[in-house]
Short mmCIF file of C-alpha atoms and ligand atoms in Angstrom, two decimals:
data_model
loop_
_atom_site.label_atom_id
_atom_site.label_comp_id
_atom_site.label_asym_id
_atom_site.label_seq_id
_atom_site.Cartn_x
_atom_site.Cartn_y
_atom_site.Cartn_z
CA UNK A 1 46.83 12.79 140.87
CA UNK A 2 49.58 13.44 138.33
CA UNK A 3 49.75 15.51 135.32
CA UNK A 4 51.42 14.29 132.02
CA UNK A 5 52.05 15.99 129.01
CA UNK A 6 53.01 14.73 126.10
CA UNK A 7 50.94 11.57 127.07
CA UNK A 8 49.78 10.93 123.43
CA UNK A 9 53.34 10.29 122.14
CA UNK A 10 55.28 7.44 121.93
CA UNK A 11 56.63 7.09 125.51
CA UNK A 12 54.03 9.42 127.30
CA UNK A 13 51.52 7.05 125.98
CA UNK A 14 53.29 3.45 127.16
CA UNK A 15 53.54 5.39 130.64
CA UNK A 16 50.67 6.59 131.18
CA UNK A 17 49.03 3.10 130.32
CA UNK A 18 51.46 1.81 133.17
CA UNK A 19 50.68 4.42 135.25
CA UNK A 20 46.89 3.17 135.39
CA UNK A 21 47.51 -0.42 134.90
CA UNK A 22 49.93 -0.28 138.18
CA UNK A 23 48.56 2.46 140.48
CA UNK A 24 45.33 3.60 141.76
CA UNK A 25 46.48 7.56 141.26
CA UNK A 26 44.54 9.23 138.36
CA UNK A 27 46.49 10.95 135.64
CA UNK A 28 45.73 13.80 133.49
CA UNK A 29 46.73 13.95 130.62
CA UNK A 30 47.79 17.06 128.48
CA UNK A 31 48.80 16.72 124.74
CA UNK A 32 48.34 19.40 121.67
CA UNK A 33 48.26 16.32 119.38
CA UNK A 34 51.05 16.87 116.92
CA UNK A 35 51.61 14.57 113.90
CA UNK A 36 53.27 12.39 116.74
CA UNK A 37 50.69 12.43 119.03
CA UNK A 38 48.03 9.52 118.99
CA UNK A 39 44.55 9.13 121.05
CA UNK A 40 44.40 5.52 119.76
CA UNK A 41 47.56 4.84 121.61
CA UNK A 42 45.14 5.51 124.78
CA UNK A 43 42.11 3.32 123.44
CA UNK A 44 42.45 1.06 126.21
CA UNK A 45 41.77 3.78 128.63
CA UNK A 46 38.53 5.21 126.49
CA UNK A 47 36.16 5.63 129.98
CA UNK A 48 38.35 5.18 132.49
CA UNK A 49 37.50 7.43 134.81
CA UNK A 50 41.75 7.76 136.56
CA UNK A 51 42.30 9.33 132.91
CA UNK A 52 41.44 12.69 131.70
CA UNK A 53 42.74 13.57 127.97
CA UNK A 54 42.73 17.73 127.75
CA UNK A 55 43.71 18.47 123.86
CA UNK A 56 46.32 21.55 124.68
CA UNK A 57 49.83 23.16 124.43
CA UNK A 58 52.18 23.57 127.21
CA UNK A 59 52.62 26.52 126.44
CA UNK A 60 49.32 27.97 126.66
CA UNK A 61 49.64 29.15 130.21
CA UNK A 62 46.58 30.21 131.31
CA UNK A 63 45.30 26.26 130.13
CA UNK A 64 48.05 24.80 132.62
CA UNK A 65 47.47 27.29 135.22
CA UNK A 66 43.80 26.56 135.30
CA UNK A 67 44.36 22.67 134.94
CA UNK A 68 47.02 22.66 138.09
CA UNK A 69 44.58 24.85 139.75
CA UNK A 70 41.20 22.41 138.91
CA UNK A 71 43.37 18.80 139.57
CA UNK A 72 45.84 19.76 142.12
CA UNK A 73 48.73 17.29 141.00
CA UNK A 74 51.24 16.34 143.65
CA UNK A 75 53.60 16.05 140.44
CA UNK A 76 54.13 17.40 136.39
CA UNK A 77 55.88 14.76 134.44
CA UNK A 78 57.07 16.54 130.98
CA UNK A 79 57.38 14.28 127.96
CA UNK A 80 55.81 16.72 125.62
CA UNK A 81 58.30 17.70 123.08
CA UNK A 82 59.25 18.10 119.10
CA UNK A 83 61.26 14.76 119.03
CA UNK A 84 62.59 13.71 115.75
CA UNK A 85 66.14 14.92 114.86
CA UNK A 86 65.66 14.82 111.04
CA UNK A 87 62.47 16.78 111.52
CA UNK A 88 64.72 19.57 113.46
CA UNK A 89 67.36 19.42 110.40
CA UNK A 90 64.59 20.51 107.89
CA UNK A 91 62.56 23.10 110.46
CA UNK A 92 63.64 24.17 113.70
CA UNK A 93 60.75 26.49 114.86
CA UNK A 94 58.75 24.08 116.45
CA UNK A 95 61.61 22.40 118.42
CA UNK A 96 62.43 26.18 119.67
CA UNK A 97 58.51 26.77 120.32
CA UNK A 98 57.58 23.37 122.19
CA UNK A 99 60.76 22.36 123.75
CA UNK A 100 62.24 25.95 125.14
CA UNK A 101 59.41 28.19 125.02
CA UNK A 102 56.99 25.74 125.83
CA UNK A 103 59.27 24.36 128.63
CA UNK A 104 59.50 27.66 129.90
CA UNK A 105 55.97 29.01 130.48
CA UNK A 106 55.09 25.20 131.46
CA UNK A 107 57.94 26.24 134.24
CA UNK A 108 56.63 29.40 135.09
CA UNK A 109 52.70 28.11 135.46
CA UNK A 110 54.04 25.32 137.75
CA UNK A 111 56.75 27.69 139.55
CA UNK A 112 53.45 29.70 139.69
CA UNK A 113 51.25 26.77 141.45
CA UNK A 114 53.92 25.60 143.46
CA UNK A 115 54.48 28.62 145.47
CA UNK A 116 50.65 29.11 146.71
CA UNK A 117 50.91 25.56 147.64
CA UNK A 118 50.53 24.13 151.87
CA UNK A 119 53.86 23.33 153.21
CA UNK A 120 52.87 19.41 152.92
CA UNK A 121 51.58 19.66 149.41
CA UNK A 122 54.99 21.75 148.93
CA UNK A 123 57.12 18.80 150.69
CA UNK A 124 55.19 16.09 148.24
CA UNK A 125 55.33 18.08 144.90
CA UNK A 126 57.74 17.41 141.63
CA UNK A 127 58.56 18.64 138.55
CA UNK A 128 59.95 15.78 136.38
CA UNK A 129 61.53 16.89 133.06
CA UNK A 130 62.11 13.78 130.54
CA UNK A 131 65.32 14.20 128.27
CA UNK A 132 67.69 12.98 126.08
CA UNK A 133 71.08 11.52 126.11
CA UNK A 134 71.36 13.65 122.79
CA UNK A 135 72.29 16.60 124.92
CA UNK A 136 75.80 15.47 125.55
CA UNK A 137 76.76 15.55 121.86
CA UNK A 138 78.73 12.49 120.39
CA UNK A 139 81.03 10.25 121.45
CA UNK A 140 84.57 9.10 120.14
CA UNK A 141 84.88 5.19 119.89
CA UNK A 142 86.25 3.88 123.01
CA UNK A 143 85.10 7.37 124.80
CA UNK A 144 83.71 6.09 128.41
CA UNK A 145 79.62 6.58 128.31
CA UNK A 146 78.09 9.88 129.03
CA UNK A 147 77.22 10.03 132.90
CA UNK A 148 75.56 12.73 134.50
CA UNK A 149 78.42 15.03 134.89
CA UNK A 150 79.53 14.77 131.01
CA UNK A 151 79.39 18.23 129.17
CA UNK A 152 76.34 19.14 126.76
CA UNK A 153 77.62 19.27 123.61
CA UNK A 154 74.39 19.20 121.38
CA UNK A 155 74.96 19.16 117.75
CA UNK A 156 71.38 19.34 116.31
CA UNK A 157 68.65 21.87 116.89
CA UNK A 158 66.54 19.13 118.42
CA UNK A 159 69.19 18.31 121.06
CA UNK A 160 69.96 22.10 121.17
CA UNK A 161 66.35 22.86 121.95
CA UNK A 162 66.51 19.61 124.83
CA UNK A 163 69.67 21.20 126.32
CA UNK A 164 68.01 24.54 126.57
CA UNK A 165 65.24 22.78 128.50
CA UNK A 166 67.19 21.24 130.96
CA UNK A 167 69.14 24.16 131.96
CA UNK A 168 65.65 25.99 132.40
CA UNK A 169 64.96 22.92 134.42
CA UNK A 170 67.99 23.31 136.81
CA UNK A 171 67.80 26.90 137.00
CA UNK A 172 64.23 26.71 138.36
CA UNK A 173 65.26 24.82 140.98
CA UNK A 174 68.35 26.86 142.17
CA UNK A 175 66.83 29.93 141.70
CA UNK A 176 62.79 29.18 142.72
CA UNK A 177 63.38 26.02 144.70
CA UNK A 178 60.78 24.48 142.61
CA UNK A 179 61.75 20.59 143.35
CA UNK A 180 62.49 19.13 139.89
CA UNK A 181 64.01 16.03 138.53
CA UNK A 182 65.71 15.59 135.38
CA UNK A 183 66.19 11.96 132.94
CA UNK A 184 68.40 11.95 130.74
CA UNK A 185 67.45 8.60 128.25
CA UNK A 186 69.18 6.74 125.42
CA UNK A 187 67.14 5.40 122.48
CA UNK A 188 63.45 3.72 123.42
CA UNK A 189 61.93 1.07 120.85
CA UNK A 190 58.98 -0.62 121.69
CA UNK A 191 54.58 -0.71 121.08
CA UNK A 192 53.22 2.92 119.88
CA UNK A 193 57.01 3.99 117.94
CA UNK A 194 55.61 6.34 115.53
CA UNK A 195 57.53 5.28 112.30
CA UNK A 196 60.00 7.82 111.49
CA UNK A 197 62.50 6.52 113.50
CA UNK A 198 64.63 3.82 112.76
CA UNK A 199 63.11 0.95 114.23
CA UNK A 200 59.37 0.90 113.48
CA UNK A 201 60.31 2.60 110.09
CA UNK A 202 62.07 -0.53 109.09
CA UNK A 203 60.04 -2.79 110.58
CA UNK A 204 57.15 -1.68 108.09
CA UNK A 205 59.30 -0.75 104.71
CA UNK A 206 60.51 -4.33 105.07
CA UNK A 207 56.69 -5.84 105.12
CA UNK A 208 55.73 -3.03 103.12
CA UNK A 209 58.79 -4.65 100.36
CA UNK A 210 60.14 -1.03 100.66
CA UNK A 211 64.01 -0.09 100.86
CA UNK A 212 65.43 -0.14 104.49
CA UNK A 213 67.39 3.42 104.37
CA UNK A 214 70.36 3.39 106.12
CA UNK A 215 72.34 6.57 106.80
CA UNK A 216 75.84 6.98 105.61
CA UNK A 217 77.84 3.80 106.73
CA UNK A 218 75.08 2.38 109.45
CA UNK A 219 78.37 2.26 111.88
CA UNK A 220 76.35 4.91 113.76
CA UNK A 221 76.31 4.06 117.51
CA UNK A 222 72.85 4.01 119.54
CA UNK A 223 72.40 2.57 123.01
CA UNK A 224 69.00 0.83 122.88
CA UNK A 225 66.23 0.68 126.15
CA UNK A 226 63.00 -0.71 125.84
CA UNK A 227 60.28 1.64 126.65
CA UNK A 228 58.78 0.22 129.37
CA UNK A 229 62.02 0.08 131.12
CA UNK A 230 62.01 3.83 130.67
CA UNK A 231 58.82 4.06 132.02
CA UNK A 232 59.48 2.27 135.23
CA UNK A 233 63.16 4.57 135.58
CA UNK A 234 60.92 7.19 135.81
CA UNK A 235 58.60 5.50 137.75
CA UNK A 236 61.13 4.87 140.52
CA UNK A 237 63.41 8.40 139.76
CA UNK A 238 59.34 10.44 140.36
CA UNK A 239 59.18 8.32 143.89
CA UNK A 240 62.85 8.62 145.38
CA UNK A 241 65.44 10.86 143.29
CA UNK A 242 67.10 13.23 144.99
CA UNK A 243 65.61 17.28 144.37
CA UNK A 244 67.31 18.89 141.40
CA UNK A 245 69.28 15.85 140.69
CA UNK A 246 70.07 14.43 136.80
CA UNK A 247 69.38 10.69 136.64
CA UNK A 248 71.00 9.46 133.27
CA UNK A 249 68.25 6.31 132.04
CA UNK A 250 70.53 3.15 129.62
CA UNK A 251 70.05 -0.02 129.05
CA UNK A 252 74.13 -1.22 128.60
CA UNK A 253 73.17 -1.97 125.08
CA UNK A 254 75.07 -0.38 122.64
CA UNK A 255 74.90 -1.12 118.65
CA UNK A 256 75.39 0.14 115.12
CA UNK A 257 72.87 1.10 113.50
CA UNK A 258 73.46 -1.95 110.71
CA UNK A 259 73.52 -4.55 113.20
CA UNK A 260 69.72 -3.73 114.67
CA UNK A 261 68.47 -3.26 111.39
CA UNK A 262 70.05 -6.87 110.43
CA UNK A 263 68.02 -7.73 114.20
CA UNK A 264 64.89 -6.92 112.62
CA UNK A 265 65.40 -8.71 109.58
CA UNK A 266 66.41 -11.76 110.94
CA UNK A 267 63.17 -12.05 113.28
CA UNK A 268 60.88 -10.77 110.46
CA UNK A 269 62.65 -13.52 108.39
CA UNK A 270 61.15 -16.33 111.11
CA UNK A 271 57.99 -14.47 111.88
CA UNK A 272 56.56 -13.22 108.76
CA UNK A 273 58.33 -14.56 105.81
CA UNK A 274 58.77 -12.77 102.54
CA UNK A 275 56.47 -14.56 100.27
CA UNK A 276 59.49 -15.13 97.67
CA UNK A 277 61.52 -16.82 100.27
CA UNK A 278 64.17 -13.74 100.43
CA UNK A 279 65.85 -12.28 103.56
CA UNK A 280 64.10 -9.04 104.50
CA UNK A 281 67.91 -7.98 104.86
CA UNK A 282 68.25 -7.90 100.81
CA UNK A 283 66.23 -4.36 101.19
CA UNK A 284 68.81 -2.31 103.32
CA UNK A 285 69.75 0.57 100.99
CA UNK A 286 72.82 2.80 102.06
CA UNK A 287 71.03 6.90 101.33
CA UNK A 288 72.77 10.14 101.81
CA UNK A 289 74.18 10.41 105.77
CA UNK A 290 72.53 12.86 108.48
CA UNK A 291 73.71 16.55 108.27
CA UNK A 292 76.07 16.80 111.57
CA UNK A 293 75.05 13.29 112.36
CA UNK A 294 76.32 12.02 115.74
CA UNK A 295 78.49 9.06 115.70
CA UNK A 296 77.83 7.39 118.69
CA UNK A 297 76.07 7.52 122.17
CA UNK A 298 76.24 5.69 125.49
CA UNK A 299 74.77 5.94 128.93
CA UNK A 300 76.38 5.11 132.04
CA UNK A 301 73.11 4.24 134.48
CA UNK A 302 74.90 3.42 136.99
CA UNK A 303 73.85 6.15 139.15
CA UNK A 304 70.15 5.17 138.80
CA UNK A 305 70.95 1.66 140.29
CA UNK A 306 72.99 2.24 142.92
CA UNK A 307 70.94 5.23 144.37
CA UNK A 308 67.90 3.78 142.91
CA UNK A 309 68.38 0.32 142.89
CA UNK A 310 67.17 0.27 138.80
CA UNK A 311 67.68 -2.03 136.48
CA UNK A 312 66.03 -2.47 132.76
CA UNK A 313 64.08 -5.87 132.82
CA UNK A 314 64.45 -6.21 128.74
CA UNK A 315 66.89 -7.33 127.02
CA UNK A 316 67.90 -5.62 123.49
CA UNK A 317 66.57 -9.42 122.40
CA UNK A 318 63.49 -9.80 124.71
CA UNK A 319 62.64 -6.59 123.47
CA UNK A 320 62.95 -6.27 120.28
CA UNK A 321 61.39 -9.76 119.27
CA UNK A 322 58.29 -8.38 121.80
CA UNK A 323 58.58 -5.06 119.46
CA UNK A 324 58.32 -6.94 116.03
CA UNK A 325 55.48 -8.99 116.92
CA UNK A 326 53.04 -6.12 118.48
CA UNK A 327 54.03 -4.07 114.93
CA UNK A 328 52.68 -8.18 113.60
CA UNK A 329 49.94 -7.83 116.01
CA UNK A 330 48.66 -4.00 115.52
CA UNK A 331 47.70 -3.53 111.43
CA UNK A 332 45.11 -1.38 112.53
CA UNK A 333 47.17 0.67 114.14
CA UNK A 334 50.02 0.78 111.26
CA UNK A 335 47.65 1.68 108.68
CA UNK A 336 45.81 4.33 110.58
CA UNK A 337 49.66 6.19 111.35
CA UNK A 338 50.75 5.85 108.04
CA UNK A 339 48.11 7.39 106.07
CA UNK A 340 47.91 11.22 104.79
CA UNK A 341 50.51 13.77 106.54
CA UNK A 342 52.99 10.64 106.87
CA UNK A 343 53.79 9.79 102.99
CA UNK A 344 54.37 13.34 103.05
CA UNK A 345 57.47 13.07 104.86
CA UNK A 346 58.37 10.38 104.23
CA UNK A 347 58.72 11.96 100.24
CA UNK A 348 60.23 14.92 102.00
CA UNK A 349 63.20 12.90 103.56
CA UNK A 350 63.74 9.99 101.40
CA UNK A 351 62.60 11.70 97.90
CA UNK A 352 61.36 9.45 95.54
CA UNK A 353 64.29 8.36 94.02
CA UNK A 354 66.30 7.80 97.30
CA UNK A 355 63.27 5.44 98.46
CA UNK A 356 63.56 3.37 95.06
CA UNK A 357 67.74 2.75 96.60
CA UNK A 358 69.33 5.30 94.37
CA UNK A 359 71.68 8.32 95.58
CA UNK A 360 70.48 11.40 94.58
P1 NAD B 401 56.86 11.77 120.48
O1 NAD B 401 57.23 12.72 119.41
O2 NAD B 401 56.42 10.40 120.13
O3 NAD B 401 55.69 12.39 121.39
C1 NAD B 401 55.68 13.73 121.79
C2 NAD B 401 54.26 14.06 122.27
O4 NAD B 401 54.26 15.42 122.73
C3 NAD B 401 53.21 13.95 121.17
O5 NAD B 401 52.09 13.28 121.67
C4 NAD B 401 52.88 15.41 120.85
O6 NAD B 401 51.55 15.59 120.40
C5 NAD B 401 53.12 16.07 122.19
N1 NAD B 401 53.42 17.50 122.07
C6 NAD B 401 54.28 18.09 121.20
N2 NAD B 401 54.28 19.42 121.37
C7 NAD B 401 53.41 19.68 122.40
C8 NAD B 401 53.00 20.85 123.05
N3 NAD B 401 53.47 22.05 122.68
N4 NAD B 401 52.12 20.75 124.06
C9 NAD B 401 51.62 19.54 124.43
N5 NAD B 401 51.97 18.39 123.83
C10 NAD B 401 52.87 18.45 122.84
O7 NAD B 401 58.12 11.74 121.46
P2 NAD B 401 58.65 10.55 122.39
O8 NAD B 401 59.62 9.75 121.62
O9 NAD B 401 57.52 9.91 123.07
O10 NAD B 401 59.50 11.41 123.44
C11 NAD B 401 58.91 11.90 124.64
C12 NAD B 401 59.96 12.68 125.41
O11 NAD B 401 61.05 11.81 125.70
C13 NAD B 401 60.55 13.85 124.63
O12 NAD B 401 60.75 14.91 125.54
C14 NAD B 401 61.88 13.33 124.11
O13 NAD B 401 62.81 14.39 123.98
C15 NAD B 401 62.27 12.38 125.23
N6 NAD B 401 63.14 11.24 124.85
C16 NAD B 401 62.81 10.45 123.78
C17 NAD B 401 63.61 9.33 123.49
C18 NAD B 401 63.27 8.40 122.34
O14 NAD B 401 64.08 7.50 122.03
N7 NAD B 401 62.11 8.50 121.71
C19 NAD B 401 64.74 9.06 124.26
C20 NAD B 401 65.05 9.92 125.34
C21 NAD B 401 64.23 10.99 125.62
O1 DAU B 402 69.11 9.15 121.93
C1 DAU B 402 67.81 9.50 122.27
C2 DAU B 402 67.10 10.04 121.06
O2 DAU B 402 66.81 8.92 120.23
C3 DAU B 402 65.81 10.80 121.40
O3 DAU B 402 66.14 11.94 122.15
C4 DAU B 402 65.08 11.21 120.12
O4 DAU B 402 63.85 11.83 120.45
C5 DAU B 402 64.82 9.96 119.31
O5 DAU B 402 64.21 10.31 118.09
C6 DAU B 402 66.12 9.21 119.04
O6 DAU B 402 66.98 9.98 118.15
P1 DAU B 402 67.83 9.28 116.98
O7 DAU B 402 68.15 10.29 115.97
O8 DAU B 402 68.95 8.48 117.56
O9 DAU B 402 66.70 8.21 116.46
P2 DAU B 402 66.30 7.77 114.99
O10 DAU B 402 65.43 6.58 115.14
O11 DAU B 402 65.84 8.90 114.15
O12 DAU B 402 67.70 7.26 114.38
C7 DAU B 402 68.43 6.22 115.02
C8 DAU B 402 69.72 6.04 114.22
O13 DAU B 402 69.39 5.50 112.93
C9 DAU B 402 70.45 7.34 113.94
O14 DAU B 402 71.85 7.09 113.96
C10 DAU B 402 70.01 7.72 112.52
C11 DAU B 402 69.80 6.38 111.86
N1 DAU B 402 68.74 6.32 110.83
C12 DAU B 402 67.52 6.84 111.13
C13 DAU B 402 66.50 6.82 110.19
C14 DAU B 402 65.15 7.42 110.52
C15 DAU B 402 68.99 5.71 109.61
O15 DAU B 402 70.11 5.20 109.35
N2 DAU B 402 67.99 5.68 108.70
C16 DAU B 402 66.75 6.23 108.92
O16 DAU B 402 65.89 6.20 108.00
#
């Protein structure tokens, strides 16, 4: 079997639902269930015996030392993390808790496990550490993409706290030998997107008639992947990367930030129709820019498919018509996420007048 963590959020969620839907290999599933972190993103897999929710930290290392020593995993896949980047702008601590201190005793309780392991179960095991193409910093314009051997350059606590992870990552390896693999991944949008980020935010302020805020100019530069093309990179990186090597995970599908929200509108605009006959695109509201906000970022994958043979199967429009209508499809859902603890921030980072379109 395989452990996950993290397996509540938005990505550890869509792959462990592939996970079970394409292989017979049960998966446990370890998640402390942060604000981000969602059972009813698992519903489908409510008594299926291949998957086994424990409610926990990754950090709490006698809880993963007991859990590695109960299941026996021939592999860790690490997704659990503090992932928002405005969230790390208005309180690091948690990014610093989960993502390097959490990383590091999840490390230790593996390196730990690992060692008393047979020489077979040795040969088999992996470590895989999900990141961030955030880690490399920003790029200029017409700057070639980041690939594997770029610098990190991270320029906000949340990519800070990533970096620090994958150098405890590599570091385990050369010094311990414990066999790990490292993703580095642009942007995912797809089913389960909790809706701070930009995406599945404005897909529900526009049906919700709310402003659509966009940062600064919008000219910002994200390279977009659908998630379950993530999912199968790491898929394919967990069954033949090579030990201790970086895989950097893109989908060639780089836009400003303006253009996908004018995306959204436009398909929202033939899908679900403002009542008054309006374009949903009459809501975008320009608010007060990112602190240290990164200009642009690219992946070069091409490492993944010619050692790998990879290749995304979505396109940004495949993808991101399939993303509007399961937002369409999933009310339940919506409302259930956007209750309580989530007006709260949303007051936090928009204030009220900035969410009525006025600079504050
Ligand atoms: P998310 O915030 O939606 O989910 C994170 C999950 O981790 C949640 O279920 C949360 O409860 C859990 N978690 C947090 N702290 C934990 C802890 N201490 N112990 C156990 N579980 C904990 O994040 P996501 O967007 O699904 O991202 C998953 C991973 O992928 C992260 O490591 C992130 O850095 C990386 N990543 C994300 C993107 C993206 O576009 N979302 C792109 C590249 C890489
Ligand atoms: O690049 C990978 C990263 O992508 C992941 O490591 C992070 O976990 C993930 O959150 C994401 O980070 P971003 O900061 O790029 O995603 P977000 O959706 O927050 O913002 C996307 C872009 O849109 C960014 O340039 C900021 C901008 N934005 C965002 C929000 C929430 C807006 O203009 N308005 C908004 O309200």
């Amino acid at each position: 079997m395989i452990l996950v963590t993290g397996g509540a959020g938005f990505i550890g969620s869509n792959f462990v639902l592939d996970w079970i839907a394409q292989s017979d290999e049960p998966v446990i599933n370890l998640d402390v269930l942060t604000y981000a972190g969602n059972r009813e993103n698992l519903a489908t897999l409510d008594n299926n015996p291949r998957h086994v929710f424990v409610q926990g930290d990754i950090g709490d290392s006698e809880l993963v030392a007991r859990l590695l020593a109960e299941h026996q995993p021939r592999a860790v896949i690490n997704f659990a993390a503090e992932s928002h980047v405005d969230r790390s702008i208005h309180g690091p601590e948690d990014f610093i808790q989960t993502n390097i201190v959490g990383t590091f005793r999840l490390l230790e309780a593996v390196r730990a496990y690992y060692g008393q392991l047979p020489e077979s179960g040795k040969n088999a095991f992996r470590f895989l550490h999900v990141s961030t193409d955030e880690v490399y910093g920003s790029l200029t314009k017409d700057a070639p993409a980041f690939t594997e051997s770029h610098r990190y350059e991270p320029n906000s606590p949340y990519s800070a706290s990533k970096a620090a992870s994958d150098h405890l990552v590599r570091a385990y390896h050369h010094t311990y030998g414990l066999p790990v693999l490292t993703t580095n991944c642009s942007n995912n949008y797809g089913p389960y997107h909790f809706p701070e980020k930009l995406i599945p935010l404005c897909i529900l302020n526009a049906l919700a008639g709310k402003p659509l805020p966009i940062y600064g100019d919008g000219q910002q530069i994200r390279d977009w992947l659908y998630v379950k093309d993530h999912c199968s990179a790491i898929r394919r990186v967990l069954e033949a990367g090579r030990l201790g090597e970086v895989y950097n995970v893109g989908g060639w599908n780089e836009m400003p930030n303006l253009d996908v929200v004018h995306t959204l509108c436009a398909i929202l605009d033939e899908l679900s129709p403002r009542a008054d006959g309006q374009p949903y695109k009459t809501q975008i509201t320009y608010v007060t820019d990112r602190p240290g906000h990164d200009r642009r970022y690219a992946i070069d994958a091409s490492k993944l498919e010619r050692e790998l043979g990879w290749k995304p199967a979505e396109t940004f429009a495949t993808g991101i018509r399939k993303t509007v209508q399961w937002y369409l499809d999933n009310q339940p859902w919506v409302s259930n996420v956007t209750s309580g603890a989530y007006r709260d921030w949303l007051g936090k980072q928009y204030g009220t007048n900035e969410a009525r379109g006025e600079k504050q």
